[in-house]
Short mmCIF file of C-alpha atoms in Angstrom, two decimals:
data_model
loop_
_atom_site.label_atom_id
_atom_site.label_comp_id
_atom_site.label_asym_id
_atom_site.label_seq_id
_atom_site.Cartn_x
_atom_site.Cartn_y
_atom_site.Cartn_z
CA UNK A 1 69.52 104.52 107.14
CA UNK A 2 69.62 105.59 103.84
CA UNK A 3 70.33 109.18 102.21
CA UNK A 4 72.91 109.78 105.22
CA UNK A 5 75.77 112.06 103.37
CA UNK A 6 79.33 113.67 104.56
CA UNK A 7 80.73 116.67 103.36
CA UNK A 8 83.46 118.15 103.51
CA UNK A 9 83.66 122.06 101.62
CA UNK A 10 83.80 125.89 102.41
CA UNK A 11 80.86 127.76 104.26
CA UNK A 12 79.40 130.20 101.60
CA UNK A 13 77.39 132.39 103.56
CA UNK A 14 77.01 133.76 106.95
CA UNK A 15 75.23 131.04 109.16
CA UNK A 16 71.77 132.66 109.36
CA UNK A 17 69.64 131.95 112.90
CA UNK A 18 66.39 131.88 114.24
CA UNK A 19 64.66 130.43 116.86
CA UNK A 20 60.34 128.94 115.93
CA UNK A 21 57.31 130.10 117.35
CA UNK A 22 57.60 126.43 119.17
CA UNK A 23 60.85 127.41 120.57
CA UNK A 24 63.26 125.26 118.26
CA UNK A 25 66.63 126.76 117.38
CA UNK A 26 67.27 126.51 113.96
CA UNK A 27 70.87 127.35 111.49
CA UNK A 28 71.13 127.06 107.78
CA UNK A 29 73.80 128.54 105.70
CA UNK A 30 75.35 127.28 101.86
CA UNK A 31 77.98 125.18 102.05
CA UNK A 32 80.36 124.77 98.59
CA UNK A 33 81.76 121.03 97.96
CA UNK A 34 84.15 120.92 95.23
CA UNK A 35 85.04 117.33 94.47
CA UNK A 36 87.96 116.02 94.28
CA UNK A 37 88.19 113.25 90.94
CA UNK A 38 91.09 110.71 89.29
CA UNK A 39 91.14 111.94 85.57
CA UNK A 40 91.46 108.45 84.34
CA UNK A 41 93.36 109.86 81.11
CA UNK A 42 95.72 112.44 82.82
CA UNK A 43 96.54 109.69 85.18
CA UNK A 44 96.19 112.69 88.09
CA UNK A 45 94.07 114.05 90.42
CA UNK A 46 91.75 117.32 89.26
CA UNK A 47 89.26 119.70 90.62
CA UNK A 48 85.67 118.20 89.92
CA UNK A 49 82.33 120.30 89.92
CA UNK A 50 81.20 122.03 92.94
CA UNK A 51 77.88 120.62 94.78
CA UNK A 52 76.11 123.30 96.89
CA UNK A 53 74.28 122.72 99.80
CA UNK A 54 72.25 124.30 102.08
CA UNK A 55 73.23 123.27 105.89
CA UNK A 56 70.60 123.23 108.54
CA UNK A 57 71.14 122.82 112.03
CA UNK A 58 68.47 121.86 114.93
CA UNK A 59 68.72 122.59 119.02
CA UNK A 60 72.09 122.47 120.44
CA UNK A 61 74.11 121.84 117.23
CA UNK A 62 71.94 124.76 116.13
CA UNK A 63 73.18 127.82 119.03
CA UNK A 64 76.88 126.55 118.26
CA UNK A 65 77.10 126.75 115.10
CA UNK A 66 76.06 130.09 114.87
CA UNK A 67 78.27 130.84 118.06
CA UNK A 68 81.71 128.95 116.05
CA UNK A 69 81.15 129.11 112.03
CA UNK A 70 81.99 131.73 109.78
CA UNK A 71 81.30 132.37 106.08
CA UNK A 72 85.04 131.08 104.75
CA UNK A 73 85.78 128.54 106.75
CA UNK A 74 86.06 124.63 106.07
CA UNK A 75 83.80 122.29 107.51
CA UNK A 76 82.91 118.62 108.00
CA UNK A 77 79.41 117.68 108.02
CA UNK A 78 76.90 114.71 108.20
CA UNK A 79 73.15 114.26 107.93
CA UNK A 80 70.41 113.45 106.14
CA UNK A 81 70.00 114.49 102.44
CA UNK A 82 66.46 116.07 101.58
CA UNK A 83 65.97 117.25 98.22
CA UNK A 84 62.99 119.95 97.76
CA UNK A 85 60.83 121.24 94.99
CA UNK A 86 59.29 124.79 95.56
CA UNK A 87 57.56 126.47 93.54
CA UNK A 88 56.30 130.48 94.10
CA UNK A 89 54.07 131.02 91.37
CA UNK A 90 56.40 132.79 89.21
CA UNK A 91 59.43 130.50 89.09
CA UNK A 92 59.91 126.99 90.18
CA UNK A 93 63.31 125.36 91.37
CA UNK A 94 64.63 122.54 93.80
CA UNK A 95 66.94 123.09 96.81
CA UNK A 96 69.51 120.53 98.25
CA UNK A 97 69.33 120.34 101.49
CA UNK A 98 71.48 118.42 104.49
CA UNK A 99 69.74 118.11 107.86
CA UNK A 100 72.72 117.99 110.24
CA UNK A 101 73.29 115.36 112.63
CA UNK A 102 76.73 116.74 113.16
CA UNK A 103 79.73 119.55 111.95
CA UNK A 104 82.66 120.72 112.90
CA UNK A 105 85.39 122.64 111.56
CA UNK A 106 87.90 120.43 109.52
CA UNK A 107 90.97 120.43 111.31
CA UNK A 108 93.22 119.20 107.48
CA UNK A 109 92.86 123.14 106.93
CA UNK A 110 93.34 124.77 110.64
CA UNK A 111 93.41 124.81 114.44
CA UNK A 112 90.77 125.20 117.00
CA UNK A 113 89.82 125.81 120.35
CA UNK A 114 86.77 123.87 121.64
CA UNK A 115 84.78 124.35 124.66
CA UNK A 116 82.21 122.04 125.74
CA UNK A 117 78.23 123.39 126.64
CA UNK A 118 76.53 120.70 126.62
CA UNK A 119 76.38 117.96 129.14
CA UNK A 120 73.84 115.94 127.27
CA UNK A 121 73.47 116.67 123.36
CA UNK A 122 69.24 116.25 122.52
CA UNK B 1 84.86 103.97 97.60
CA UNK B 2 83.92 101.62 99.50
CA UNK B 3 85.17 101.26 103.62
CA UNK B 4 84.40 104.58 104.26
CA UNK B 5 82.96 105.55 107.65
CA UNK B 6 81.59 109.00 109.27
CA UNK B 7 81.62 108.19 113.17
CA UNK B 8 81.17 110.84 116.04
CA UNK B 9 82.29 110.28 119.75
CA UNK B 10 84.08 110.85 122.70
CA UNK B 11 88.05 111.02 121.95
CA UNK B 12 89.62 107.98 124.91
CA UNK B 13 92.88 108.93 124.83
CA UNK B 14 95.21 111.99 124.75
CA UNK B 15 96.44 112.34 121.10
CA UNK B 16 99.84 110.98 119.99
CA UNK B 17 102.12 112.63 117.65
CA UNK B 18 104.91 111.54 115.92
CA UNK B 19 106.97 112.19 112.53
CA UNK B 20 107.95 109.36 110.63
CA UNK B 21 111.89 109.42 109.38
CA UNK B 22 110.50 110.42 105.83
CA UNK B 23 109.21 113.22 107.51
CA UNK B 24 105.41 112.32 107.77
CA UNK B 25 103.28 113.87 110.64
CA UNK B 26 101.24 111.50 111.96
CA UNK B 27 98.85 111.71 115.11
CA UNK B 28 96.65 108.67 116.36
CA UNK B 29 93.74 108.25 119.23
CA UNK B 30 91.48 105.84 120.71
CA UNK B 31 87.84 106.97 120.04
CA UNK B 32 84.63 105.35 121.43
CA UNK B 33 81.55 105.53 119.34
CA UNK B 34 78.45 104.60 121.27
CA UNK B 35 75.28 103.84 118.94
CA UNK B 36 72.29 105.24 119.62
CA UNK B 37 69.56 102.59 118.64
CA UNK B 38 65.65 102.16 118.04
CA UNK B 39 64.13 99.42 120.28
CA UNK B 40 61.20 97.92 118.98
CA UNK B 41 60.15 96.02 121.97
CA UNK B 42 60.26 98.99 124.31
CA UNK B 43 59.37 101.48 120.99
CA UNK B 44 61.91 103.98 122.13
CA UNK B 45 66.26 105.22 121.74
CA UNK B 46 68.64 103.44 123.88
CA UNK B 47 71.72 103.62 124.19
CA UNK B 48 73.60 100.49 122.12
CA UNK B 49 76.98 99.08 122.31
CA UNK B 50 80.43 100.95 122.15
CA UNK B 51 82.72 100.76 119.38
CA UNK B 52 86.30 101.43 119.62
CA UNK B 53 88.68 102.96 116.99
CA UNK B 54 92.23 103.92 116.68
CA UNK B 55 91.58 107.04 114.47
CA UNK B 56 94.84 108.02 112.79
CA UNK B 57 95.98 111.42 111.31
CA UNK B 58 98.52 112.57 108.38
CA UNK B 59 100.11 115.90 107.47
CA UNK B 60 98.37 118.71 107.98
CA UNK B 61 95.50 117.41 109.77
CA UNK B 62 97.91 115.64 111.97
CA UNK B 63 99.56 118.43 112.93
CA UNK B 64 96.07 120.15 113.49
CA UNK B 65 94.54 117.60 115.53
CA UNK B 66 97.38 117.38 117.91
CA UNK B 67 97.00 121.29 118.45
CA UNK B 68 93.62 121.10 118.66
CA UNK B 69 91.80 117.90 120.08
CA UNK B 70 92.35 116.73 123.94
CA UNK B 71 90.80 113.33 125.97
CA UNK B 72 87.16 113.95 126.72
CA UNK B 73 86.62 116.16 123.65
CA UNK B 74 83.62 115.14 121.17
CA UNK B 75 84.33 114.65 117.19
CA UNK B 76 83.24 114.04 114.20
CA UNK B 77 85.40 112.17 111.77
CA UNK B 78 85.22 110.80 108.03
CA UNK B 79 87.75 108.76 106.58
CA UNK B 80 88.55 104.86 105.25
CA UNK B 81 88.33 101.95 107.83
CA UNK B 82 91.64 99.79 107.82
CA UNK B 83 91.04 96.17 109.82
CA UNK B 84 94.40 94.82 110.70
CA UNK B 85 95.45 91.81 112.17
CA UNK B 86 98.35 91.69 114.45
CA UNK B 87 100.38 89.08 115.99
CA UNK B 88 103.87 89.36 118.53
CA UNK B 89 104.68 85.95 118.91
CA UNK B 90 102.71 85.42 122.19
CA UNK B 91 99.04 87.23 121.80
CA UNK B 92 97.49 88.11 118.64
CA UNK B 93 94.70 90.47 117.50
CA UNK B 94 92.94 92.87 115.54
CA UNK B 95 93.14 96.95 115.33
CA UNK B 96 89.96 98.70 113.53
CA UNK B 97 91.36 102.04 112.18
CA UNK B 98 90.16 104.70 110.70
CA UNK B 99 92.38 106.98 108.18
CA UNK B 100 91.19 110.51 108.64
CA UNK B 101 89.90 112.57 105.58
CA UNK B 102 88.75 115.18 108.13
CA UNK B 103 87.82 115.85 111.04
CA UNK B 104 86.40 118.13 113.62
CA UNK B 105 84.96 118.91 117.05
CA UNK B 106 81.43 118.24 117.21
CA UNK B 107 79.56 121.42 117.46
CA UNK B 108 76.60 119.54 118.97
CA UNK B 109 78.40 119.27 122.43
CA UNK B 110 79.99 122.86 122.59
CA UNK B 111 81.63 126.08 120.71
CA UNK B 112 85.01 126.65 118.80
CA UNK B 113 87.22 128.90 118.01
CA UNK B 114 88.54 128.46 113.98
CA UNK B 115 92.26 129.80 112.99
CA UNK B 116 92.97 128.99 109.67
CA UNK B 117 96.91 127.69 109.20
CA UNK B 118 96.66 126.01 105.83
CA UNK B 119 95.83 128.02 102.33
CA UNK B 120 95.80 124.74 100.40
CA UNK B 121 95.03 121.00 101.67
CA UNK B 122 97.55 118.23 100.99
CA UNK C 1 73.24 108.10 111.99
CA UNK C 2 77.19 106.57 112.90
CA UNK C 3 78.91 103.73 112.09
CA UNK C 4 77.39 103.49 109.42
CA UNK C 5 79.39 101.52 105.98
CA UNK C 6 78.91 100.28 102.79
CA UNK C 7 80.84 97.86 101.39
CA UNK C 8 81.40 95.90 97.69
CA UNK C 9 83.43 92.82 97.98
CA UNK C 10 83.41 89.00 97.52
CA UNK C 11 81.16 86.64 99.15
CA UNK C 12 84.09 84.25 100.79
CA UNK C 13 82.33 81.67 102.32
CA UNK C 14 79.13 79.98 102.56
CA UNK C 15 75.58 81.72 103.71
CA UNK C 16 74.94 79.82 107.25
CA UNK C 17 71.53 80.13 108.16
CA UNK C 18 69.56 79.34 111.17
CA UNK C 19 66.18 80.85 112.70
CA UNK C 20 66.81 81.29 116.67
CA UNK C 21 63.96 80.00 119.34
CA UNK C 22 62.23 83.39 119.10
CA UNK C 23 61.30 82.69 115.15
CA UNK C 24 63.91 85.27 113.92
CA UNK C 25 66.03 83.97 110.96
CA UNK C 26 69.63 85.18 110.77
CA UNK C 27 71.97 84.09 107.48
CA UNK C 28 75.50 85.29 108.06
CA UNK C 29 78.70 84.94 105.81
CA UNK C 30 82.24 86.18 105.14
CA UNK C 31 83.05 89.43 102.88
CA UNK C 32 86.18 90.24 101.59
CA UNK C 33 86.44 93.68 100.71
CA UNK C 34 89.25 94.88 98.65
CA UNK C 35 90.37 98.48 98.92
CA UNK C 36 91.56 99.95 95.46
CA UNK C 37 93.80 102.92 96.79
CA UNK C 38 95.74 105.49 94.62
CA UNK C 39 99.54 105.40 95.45
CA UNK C 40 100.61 109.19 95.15
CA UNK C 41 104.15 107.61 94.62
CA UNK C 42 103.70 105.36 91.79
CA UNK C 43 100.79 107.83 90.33
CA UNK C 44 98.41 105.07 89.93
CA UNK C 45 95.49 103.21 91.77
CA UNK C 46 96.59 100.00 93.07
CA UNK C 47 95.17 96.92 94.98
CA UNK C 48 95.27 97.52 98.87
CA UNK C 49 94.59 95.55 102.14
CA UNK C 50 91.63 93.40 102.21
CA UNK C 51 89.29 93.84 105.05
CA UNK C 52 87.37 90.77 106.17
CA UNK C 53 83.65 91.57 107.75
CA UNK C 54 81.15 89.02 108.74
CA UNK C 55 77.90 89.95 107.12
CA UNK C 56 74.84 89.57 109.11
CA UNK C 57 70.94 89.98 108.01
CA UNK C 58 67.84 89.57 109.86
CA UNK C 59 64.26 88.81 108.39
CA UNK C 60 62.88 89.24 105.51
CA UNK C 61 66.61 89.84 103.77
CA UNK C 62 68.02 86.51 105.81
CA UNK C 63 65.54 84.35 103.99
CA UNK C 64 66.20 85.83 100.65
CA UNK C 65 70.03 85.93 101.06
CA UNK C 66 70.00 82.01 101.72
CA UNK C 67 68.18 81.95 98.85
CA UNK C 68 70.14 84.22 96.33
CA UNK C 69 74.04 84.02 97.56
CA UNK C 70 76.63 81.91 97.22
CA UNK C 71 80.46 81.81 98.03
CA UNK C 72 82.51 83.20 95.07
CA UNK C 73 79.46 85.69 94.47
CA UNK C 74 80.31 90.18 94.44
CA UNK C 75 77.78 92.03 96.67
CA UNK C 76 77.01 95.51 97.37
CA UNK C 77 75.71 95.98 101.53
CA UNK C 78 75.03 99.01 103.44
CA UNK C 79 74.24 98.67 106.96
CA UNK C 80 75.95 98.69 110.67
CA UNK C 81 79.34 98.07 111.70
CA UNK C 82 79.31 96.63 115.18
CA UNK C 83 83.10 95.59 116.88
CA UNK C 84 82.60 92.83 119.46
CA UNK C 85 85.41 91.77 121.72
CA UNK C 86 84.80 87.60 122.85
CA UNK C 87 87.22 86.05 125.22
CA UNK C 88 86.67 81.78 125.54
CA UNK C 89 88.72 81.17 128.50
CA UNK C 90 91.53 80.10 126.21
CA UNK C 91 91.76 82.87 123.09
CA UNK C 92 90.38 86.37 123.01
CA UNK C 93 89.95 88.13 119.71
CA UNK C 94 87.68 90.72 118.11
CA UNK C 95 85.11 90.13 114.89
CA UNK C 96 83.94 93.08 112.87
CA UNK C 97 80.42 92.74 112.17
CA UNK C 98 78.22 94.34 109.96
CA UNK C 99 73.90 94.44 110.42
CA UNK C 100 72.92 94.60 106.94
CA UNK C 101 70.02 97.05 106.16
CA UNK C 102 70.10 96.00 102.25
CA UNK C 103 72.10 93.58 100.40
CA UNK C 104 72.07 93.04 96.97
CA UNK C 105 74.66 91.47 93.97
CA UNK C 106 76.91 93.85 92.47
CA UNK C 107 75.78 94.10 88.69
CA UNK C 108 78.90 95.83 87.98
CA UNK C 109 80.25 92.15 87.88
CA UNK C 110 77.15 90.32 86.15
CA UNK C 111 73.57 90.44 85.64
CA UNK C 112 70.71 89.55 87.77
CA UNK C 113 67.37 88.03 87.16
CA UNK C 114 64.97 89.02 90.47
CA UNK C 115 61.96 87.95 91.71
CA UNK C 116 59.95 90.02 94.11
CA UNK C 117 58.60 88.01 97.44
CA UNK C 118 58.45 90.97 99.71
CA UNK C 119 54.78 93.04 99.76
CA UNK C 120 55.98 95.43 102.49
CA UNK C 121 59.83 95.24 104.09
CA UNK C 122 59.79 94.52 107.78
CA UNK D 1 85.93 110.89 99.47
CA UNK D 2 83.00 113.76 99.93
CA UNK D 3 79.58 113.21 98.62
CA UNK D 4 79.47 109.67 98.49
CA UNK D 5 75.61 108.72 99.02
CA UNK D 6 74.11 105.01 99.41
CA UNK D 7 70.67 104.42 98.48
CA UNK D 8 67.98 102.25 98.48
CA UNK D 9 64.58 102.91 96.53
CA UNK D 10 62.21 102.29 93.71
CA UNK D 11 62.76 102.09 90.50
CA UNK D 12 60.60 104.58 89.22
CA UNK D 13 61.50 104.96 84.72
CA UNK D 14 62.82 102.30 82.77
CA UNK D 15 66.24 102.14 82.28
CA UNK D 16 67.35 103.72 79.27
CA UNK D 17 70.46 102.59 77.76
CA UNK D 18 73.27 104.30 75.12
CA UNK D 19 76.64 104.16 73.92
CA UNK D 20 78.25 107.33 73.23
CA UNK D 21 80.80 107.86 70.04
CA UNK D 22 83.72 107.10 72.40
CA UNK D 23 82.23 103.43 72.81
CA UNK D 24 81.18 104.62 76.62
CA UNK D 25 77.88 102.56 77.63
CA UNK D 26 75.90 104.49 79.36
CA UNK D 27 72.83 103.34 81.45
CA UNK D 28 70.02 105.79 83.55
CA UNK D 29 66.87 105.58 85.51
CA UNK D 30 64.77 107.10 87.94
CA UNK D 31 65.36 106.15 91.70
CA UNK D 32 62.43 107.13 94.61
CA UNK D 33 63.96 106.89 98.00
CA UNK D 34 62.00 107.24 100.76
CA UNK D 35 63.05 107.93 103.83
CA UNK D 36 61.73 106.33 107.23
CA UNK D 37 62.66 108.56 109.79
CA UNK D 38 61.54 108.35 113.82
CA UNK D 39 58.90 110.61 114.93
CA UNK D 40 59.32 112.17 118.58
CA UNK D 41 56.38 113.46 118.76
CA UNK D 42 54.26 110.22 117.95
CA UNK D 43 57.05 107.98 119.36
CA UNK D 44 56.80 105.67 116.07
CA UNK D 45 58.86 105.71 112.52
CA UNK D 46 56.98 107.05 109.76
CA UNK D 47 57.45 107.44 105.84
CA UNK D 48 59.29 110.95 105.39
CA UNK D 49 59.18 112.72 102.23
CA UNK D 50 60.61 110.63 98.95
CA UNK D 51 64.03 112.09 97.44
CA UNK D 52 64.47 111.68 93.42
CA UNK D 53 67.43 111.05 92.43
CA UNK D 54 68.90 110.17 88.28
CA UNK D 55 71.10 107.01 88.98
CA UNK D 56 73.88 106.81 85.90
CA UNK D 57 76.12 104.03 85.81
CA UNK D 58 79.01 103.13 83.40
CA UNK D 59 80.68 100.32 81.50
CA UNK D 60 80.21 96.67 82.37
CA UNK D 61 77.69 98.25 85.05
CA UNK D 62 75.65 100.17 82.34
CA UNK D 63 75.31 96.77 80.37
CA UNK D 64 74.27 94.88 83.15
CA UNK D 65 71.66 97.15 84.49
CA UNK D 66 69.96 97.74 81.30
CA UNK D 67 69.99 93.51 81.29
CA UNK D 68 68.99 92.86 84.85
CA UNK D 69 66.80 95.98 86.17
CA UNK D 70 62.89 96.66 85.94
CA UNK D 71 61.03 99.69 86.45
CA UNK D 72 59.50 98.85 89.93
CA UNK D 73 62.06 96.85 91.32
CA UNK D 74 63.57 97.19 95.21
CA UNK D 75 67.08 98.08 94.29
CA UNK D 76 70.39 99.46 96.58
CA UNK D 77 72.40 101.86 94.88
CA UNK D 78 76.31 103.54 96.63
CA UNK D 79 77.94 106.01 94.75
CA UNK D 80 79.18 109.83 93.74
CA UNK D 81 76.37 112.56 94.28
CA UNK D 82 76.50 115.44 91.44
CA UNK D 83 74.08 118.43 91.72
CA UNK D 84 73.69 119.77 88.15
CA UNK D 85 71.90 123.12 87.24
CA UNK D 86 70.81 123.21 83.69
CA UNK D 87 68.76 126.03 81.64
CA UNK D 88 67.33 125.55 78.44
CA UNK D 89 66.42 129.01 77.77
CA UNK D 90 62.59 128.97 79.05
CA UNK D 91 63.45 127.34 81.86
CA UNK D 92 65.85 126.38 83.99
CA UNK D 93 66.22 123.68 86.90
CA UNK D 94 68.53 121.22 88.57
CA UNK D 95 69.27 117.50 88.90
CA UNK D 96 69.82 115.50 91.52
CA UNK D 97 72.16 112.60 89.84
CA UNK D 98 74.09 109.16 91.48
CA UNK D 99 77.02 107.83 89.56
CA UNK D 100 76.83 104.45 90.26
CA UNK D 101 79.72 102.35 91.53
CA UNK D 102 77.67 99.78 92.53
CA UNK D 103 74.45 98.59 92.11
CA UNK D 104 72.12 95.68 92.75
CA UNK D 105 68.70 94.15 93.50
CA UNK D 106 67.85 95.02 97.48
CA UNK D 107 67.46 91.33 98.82
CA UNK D 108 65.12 92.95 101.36
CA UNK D 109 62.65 92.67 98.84
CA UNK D 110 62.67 89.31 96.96
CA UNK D 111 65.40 86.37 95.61
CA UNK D 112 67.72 86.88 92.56
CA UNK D 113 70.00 84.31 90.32
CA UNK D 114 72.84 86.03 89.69
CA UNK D 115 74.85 84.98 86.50
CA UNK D 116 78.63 86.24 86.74
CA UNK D 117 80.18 88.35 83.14
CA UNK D 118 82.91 90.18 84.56
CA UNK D 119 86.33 88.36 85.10
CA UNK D 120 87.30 91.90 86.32
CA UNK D 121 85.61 95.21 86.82
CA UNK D 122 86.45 98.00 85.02
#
């Protein structure tokens, strides 16, 4: 139950896809959150710091989100937060990443037209 | 920060719009979230119970969601859980809303199509 | 993943506790959880609606919560919000439940001395 | 209302406590989280990989954390996720940190007596 996170921000990159040897279809792309905070001294509302994430998508959500989402365009999201240390020999880093559960364009920024594929969602 | 909910489900009713005499879009539908939950005794998912919200729209993403969103549709939604009780003089009860911060289609259960209408987010 | 909520609030009545036939203790109580919302119109955060949830935990945290909370206390509790309609022939209403996964007291109110009972969570 | 993450984990450092120039009490630790997630494949939950996370917390909560919490306590933690990148000139990296808004012992774990000091949060 815990480490369950929604997002709401603007998809960085083009949704990159590919499918496993074991047949899984799999998304990822970066998504930007810039937070919205109360400066408690300018009694007002102010851009905070911008979290980046790195999306990934499984099965179904997986094929239409590469079919629907664009690099520019706002989306909802929420999943499972999994942070990662790699570490190539040369240089060592951690990424942020959000396993989807699900996303969908934020409709507070535009319109859309939906059309159902799935009877059943695995 | 706290009462804050993320729920995804099947949108119950056709969306209503309206715009308040100060001039505030609002749109409002029933959603029903069923639970998907672990049972120990027979170790596998079932289905759980249904919860019902009246999810409930302002401004822009009013205006979007009535353009956008139709009965049977799937969504994901994030906002702050209002529990209200409500009495005419003969029955009384409760509402459970939720106040939408955004929301989308699910992309788990099918594809959309994104047109952006809004260059900056009230 | 949904339906998921964590709450902060006030510990409004009594921890009832009972163990049912099966050998499964349950200690419920009554939250009141105060919204602090900021009011674009008076540019400042002020108090708003209080939402009342009945708390529910199972197990291990039932037996510790009879044993650690009282009315009057502030909690922190992340866990399940179930909605469940009853009807007794003469009244019909609605109570907002929540299945707690952890429960603990808010420290941003007071201080805590703990004592750990619990090898391995059930 | 983005990035909000609840928690529940190990306390893994002890906490250290300062007060900056401004007067601002300041309070830190180490927080392992690790997740339980459902296997398909084996049909059964099993420990996922562990998350680290730098919970901060702030003014009446930084006092009473540094007064109440032990390195290897069970605690449950809600609050505002900031991903940080820092680089110190050899190296560079990023943290993974929680600003508390609340914070206590998780009750899943063992009994607390809970002494109030707050007549009102700041």
């Amino acid at each position: 139950m815990t480490d369950t996170i929604t997002l709401t921000g603007l998809v960085a990159t083009t949704p990159r896809h590919l499918v496993t040897s074991e047949g899984l279809p799999i998304t990822s792309f970066r998504l930007a959150s810039t937070q919205r905070r109360y400066d408690r001294a300018a009694q007002k509302w102010i851009d905070g710091e911008t979290n980046w994430y790195t999306i990934t998508a499984f099965r179904h959500l997986a094929v239409n989100v590469v079919g629907s989402v664009a690099k520019g365009q706002r989306v909802v999201v929420t999943g499972r937060l999994r942070l990662r240390d790699w570490n190539n020999g040369e240089r060592a880093g951690m990424t942020v990443e959000v396993d989807a559960d699900a996303l969908g364009h934020d409709l507070a920024w535009g319109t859309a037209v939906f059309t159902r594929s799935v009877s059943s969602s695995l």
